[in-house]
Amino acid sequence: GGENTKNRWVVISDKNSPLTKEATKEGIQTLEIPETVGGRYSVFSASGLLPLRYLTGNLEQLLSGAREMADKCLVASGDNPALLGVAALSTAKSQGLRVHDTFLFNPQLESIGKWYRQLLAESIGKEKNLADTIVREGILPTVSIGSTDLHSIGQLYLGGPRMSFTSFISIERGVFTKKEEATETPWEKIVPAIKGRSPEEIMAAIRDGVQAAYKERDLPYLDIRWDAISLHNIGAYMQWKMIETMLLGKLLNINPFDQPSVELYKSETRKILDTVI
């Protein structure tokens, strides 16, 4: 205790925010959040990368994935992932499917799903379009985790009303063969089909079974498979979704960069807190 640790701190905030001013007054380093970059798009800005630098060390793989994806998404061709994503989302929306479920078969990617949930909801959910006409635009993003959520909301997806378009994200697996020579465990006696199977193989089988069920029920989905959970693939995915969302906003004639309705609840909260009891 008593040690001056201010030289270890960095305050990340808007340029002229009260927090930035107080940090400067106290001699604490500050890093400005770019005025033209909204928080949900800021992961590759300096203010977004600094915390990641402390957490993960070398960020080159994250940025290389983002750069490669940006190059693919900034061309006018049929192979543009962002254009293909916009086409899928807008087609589903035109068919009355206003829920987009990101179904992740790797629980460690759940936070990526929640990041995309904010990106899509806050960017596309708008009361008015660019012509100042009330349109109540939006797509409801949800996040599901395999295989846990198959027993919480899988029944709704497969048996309930047709309302969602799904993006499955999983790790690609090769062709598996049963290892008959493997020692049988008590659990394999109960479920013989898992004999000699690794957890990864079992999860891949569950994913394939879910997608087969979706096909049987004629439920639309995208099948996105990574070769590994890596910073490169995470960077590519996040860049893809940011560009896709920007293009979707352009197609829908709304501003994908503001969040006017968020300010509404903030102002109402301030009124409550300022009320003298």
Coordinates of C-alpha atoms in Angstrom, one line a residue:
G1 CA 0.0 0.0 0.0
G2 CA 0.9 3.6 -0.4
E3 CA 2.8 3.0 -3.7
N4 CA 2.0 5.5 -6.4
T5 CA 0.5 3.3 -9.2
K6 CA -0.8 6.1 -11.4
N7 CA 1.9 5.4 -14.0
R8 CA 0.4 2.0 -14.5
W9 CA -3.1 3.3 -15.4
V10 CA -4.5 4.4 -18.7
V11 CA -7.9 6.0 -18.8
I12 CA -9.8 5.4 -22.0
S13 CA -12.6 7.8 -22.6
D14 CA -13.9 10.6 -24.9
K15 CA -11.5 13.5 -25.5
N16 CA -13.3 16.1 -23.3
S17 CA -15.2 13.8 -20.9
P18 CA -15.2 14.5 -17.2
L19 CA -13.3 11.2 -16.7
T20 CA -10.5 12.3 -19.1
K21 CA -10.3 15.7 -17.5
E22 CA -10.0 14.3 -14.0
A23 CA -7.3 11.8 -15.2
T24 CA -5.3 14.5 -16.8
K25 CA -5.6 16.5 -13.6
E26 CA -4.3 13.5 -11.6
G27 CA -1.4 12.9 -14.0
I28 CA -2.8 9.7 -15.4
Q29 CA -2.2 8.7 -19.0
T30 CA -5.3 9.0 -21.2
L31 CA -6.3 7.5 -24.6
E32 CA -8.9 9.1 -26.6
I33 CA -11.8 7.2 -28.1
P34 CA -12.2 8.4 -31.7
E35 CA -15.2 10.6 -32.1
T36 CA -16.1 9.2 -35.5
V37 CA -15.9 5.5 -34.3
G38 CA -18.8 4.2 -32.3
G39 CA -18.0 1.8 -29.4
R40 CA -19.3 -1.3 -31.1
Y41 CA -17.1 -0.6 -34.2
S42 CA -14.0 0.4 -32.1
V43 CA -12.3 -3.0 -31.5
F44 CA -9.6 -2.3 -34.1
S45 CA -9.0 1.3 -33.0
A46 CA -6.2 2.3 -30.6
S47 CA -8.7 2.5 -27.7
G48 CA -10.0 -1.0 -28.5
L49 CA -6.6 -2.6 -29.1
L50 CA -4.8 -1.4 -26.0
P51 CA -6.8 -3.5 -23.5
L52 CA -6.5 -6.5 -25.8
R53 CA -2.7 -5.9 -26.0
Y54 CA -2.4 -6.3 -22.3
L55 CA -4.7 -9.4 -22.3
T56 CA -3.3 -11.3 -25.3
G57 CA 0.2 -9.9 -26.1
N58 CA 0.9 -10.0 -29.8
L59 CA -2.1 -8.8 -31.7
E60 CA -0.7 -9.2 -35.2
Q61 CA -2.7 -12.3 -35.9
L62 CA -5.9 -10.6 -34.9
L63 CA -5.1 -7.7 -37.2
S64 CA -3.9 -9.8 -40.1
G65 CA -7.3 -11.6 -40.0
A66 CA -9.1 -8.3 -40.0
R67 CA -7.0 -7.0 -42.9
E68 CA -7.5 -10.1 -45.0
M69 CA -11.2 -10.0 -44.5
A70 CA -11.4 -6.2 -45.2
D71 CA -9.7 -6.9 -48.6
K72 CA -12.3 -9.5 -49.4
C73 CA -15.2 -7.3 -48.3
L74 CA -14.3 -4.2 -50.2
V75 CA -14.6 -5.6 -53.7
A76 CA -17.7 -5.7 -55.9
S77 CA -17.9 -9.4 -56.6
G78 CA -20.1 -12.4 -55.8
D79 CA -17.4 -13.8 -53.5
N80 CA -17.6 -10.8 -51.2
P81 CA -18.5 -12.3 -47.7
A82 CA -20.1 -9.1 -46.5
L83 CA -22.4 -8.8 -49.6
L84 CA -23.3 -12.5 -49.3
G85 CA -24.2 -11.9 -45.6
V86 CA -26.3 -8.9 -46.4
A87 CA -28.1 -10.9 -49.1
A88 CA -28.9 -13.7 -46.6
L89 CA -30.1 -11.4 -43.9
S90 CA -32.2 -9.2 -46.2
T91 CA -33.7 -12.2 -47.9
A92 CA -34.7 -13.7 -44.5
K93 CA -36.1 -10.4 -43.4
S94 CA -38.2 -10.1 -46.5
Q95 CA -39.7 -13.5 -45.7
G96 CA -40.7 -12.3 -42.3
L97 CA -37.8 -13.8 -40.4
R98 CA -36.8 -10.9 -38.1
V99 CA -34.7 -12.9 -35.6
H100 CA -31.1 -13.7 -36.4
D101 CA -29.7 -16.4 -34.1
T102 CA -25.9 -16.9 -33.8
F103 CA -25.6 -20.5 -32.8
L104 CA -22.0 -21.1 -31.5
F105 CA -20.9 -24.7 -31.0
N106 CA -17.9 -23.6 -28.9
P107 CA -18.9 -22.1 -25.6
Q108 CA -15.6 -20.1 -25.4
L109 CA -16.9 -18.0 -28.3
E110 CA -20.0 -16.8 -26.4
S111 CA -18.6 -13.3 -25.9
I112 CA -18.1 -12.9 -29.6
G113 CA -21.8 -13.8 -30.1
K114 CA -22.7 -11.1 -27.6
W115 CA -20.5 -8.6 -29.3
Y116 CA -22.3 -9.3 -32.6
R117 CA -25.7 -9.1 -30.8
Q118 CA -24.9 -5.5 -29.8
L119 CA -23.5 -4.6 -33.2
L120 CA -26.6 -5.8 -35.1
A121 CA -29.2 -4.6 -32.6
E122 CA -27.8 -1.1 -32.0
S123 CA -26.8 -0.5 -35.6
I124 CA -29.9 -1.7 -37.4
G125 CA -32.7 -1.1 -34.8
K126 CA -33.8 2.4 -35.7
E127 CA -37.1 4.3 -35.3
K128 CA -36.5 6.5 -38.4
N129 CA -34.7 6.2 -41.7
L130 CA -32.4 8.7 -43.3
A131 CA -35.4 10.5 -44.8
D132 CA -36.6 11.1 -41.2
T133 CA -39.6 8.8 -41.8
I134 CA -40.7 6.5 -39.0
V135 CA -40.0 2.9 -40.1
R136 CA -39.3 1.0 -36.9
E137 CA -36.5 -1.0 -38.6
G138 CA -34.6 -3.8 -37.0
I139 CA -33.5 -7.4 -36.7
L140 CA -33.5 -9.1 -33.3
P141 CA -30.1 -10.8 -32.7
T142 CA -30.0 -13.8 -30.3
V143 CA -27.1 -16.0 -29.2
S144 CA -27.3 -19.7 -28.6
I145 CA -24.6 -22.1 -27.4
G146 CA -24.3 -25.7 -28.5
S147 CA -25.1 -28.1 -27.1
T148 CA -26.5 -26.5 -24.0
D149 CA -29.3 -24.5 -25.6
L150 CA -30.6 -27.4 -27.6
H151 CA -32.5 -28.4 -24.5
S152 CA -33.6 -24.9 -23.5
I153 CA -34.9 -23.4 -26.7
G154 CA -34.2 -26.0 -29.4
Q155 CA -37.8 -27.1 -29.2
L156 CA -38.9 -23.6 -30.0
Y157 CA -36.5 -23.3 -33.0
L158 CA -37.6 -26.6 -34.5
G159 CA -41.2 -26.8 -33.5
G160 CA -42.3 -23.2 -32.9
P161 CA -43.2 -20.4 -35.3
R162 CA -40.9 -19.7 -38.3
M163 CA -39.3 -16.4 -37.2
S164 CA -35.5 -16.9 -37.2
F165 CA -32.6 -17.2 -39.5
T166 CA -29.6 -19.0 -38.0
S167 CA -25.8 -18.7 -38.4
F168 CA -24.1 -21.8 -37.1
I169 CA -20.4 -21.2 -36.1
S170 CA -18.3 -24.2 -35.3
I171 CA -14.8 -25.7 -35.8
E172 CA -14.3 -27.8 -38.8
R173 CA -13.6 -31.4 -38.1
G174 CA -12.3 -34.1 -40.4
V175 CA -13.9 -37.4 -41.2
F176 CA -14.0 -39.6 -38.1
T177 CA -13.7 -43.3 -37.8
K178 CA -14.6 -45.3 -34.7
K179 CA -11.6 -46.6 -32.7
E180 CA -12.8 -50.0 -31.8
E181 CA -9.6 -50.8 -30.0
A182 CA -10.3 -48.0 -27.4
T183 CA -11.0 -49.1 -23.9
E184 CA -14.7 -49.0 -23.2
T185 CA -15.8 -46.8 -20.3
P186 CA -18.9 -47.2 -18.2
W187 CA -20.5 -44.3 -20.0
E188 CA -20.0 -46.0 -23.4
K189 CA -21.9 -49.0 -22.1
I190 CA -24.8 -46.7 -21.5
V191 CA -24.4 -44.9 -24.9
P192 CA -22.6 -47.3 -27.2
A193 CA -22.5 -44.8 -30.1
I194 CA -19.9 -42.7 -28.3
K195 CA -17.4 -45.5 -27.9
G196 CA -14.0 -44.3 -29.1
R197 CA -15.3 -40.8 -29.8
S198 CA -13.6 -37.7 -28.6
P199 CA -15.7 -34.8 -27.2
E200 CA -14.8 -32.9 -30.4
E201 CA -16.2 -35.7 -32.5
I202 CA -19.4 -35.9 -30.4
M203 CA -19.9 -32.1 -30.7
A204 CA -19.4 -32.2 -34.4
A205 CA -22.0 -35.0 -34.7
I206 CA -24.5 -33.0 -32.7
R207 CA -23.9 -30.0 -34.9
D208 CA -24.4 -32.1 -38.0
G209 CA -27.6 -33.6 -36.5
V210 CA -29.0 -30.1 -35.7
Q211 CA -28.4 -28.9 -39.2
A212 CA -30.0 -32.1 -40.6
A213 CA -33.1 -31.3 -38.5
Y214 CA -33.1 -27.7 -39.7
K215 CA -33.0 -29.0 -43.3
E216 CA -35.9 -31.4 -42.6
R217 CA -38.0 -28.5 -41.2
D218 CA -36.9 -26.2 -44.1
L219 CA -35.4 -23.7 -41.7
P220 CA -32.8 -21.3 -43.3
Y221 CA -29.3 -21.2 -42.0
L222 CA -25.6 -20.3 -42.7
D223 CA -23.0 -22.9 -41.9
I224 CA -19.8 -21.0 -40.8
R225 CA -16.8 -23.3 -40.0
W226 CA -13.4 -22.2 -38.7
D227 CA -10.3 -24.3 -38.9
A228 CA -9.4 -23.3 -35.3
I229 CA -10.3 -20.9 -32.6
S230 CA -7.6 -18.3 -33.2
L231 CA -7.0 -14.6 -33.1
H232 CA -6.7 -14.6 -36.9
N233 CA -10.2 -16.1 -37.3
I234 CA -11.7 -13.9 -34.6
G235 CA -10.3 -10.8 -36.3
A236 CA -11.6 -11.9 -39.6
Y237 CA -15.1 -12.6 -38.3
M238 CA -15.4 -9.3 -36.4
Q239 CA -14.3 -7.3 -39.5
W240 CA -16.7 -9.3 -41.7
K241 CA -19.6 -8.5 -39.4
M242 CA -18.8 -4.8 -39.1
I243 CA -18.6 -4.3 -42.8
E244 CA -21.7 -6.4 -43.4
T245 CA -23.7 -4.4 -40.9
M246 CA -22.6 -1.1 -42.5
L247 CA -23.8 -2.4 -45.9
L248 CA -27.0 -3.6 -44.4
G249 CA -27.7 -0.2 -43.0
K250 CA -27.1 1.3 -46.4
L251 CA -29.5 -1.1 -48.0
L252 CA -32.2 -0.3 -45.4
N253 CA -31.6 3.4 -45.7
I254 CA -30.9 3.9 -42.0
N255 CA -27.8 5.2 -40.1
P256 CA -25.9 2.2 -38.7
F257 CA -23.6 4.4 -36.7
D258 CA -25.8 6.2 -34.2
Q259 CA -28.0 5.1 -31.3
P260 CA -30.5 7.9 -30.6
S261 CA -32.9 5.8 -28.6
V262 CA -30.2 4.8 -26.2
E263 CA -29.9 8.4 -25.2
L264 CA -33.6 8.4 -24.3
Y265 CA -33.3 6.0 -21.4
K266 CA -30.1 7.8 -20.3
S267 CA -31.9 11.1 -20.1
E268 CA -34.8 9.6 -18.2
T269 CA -32.4 7.9 -15.8
R270 CA -30.7 11.3 -15.1
K271 CA -34.1 12.8 -14.4
I272 CA -34.8 10.2 -11.8
L273 CA -31.4 10.5 -10.2
D274 CA -31.7 14.3 -10.1
T275 CA -35.0 14.2 -8.3
V276 CA -34.8 15.5 -4.8
I277 CA -36.5 13.1 -2.4

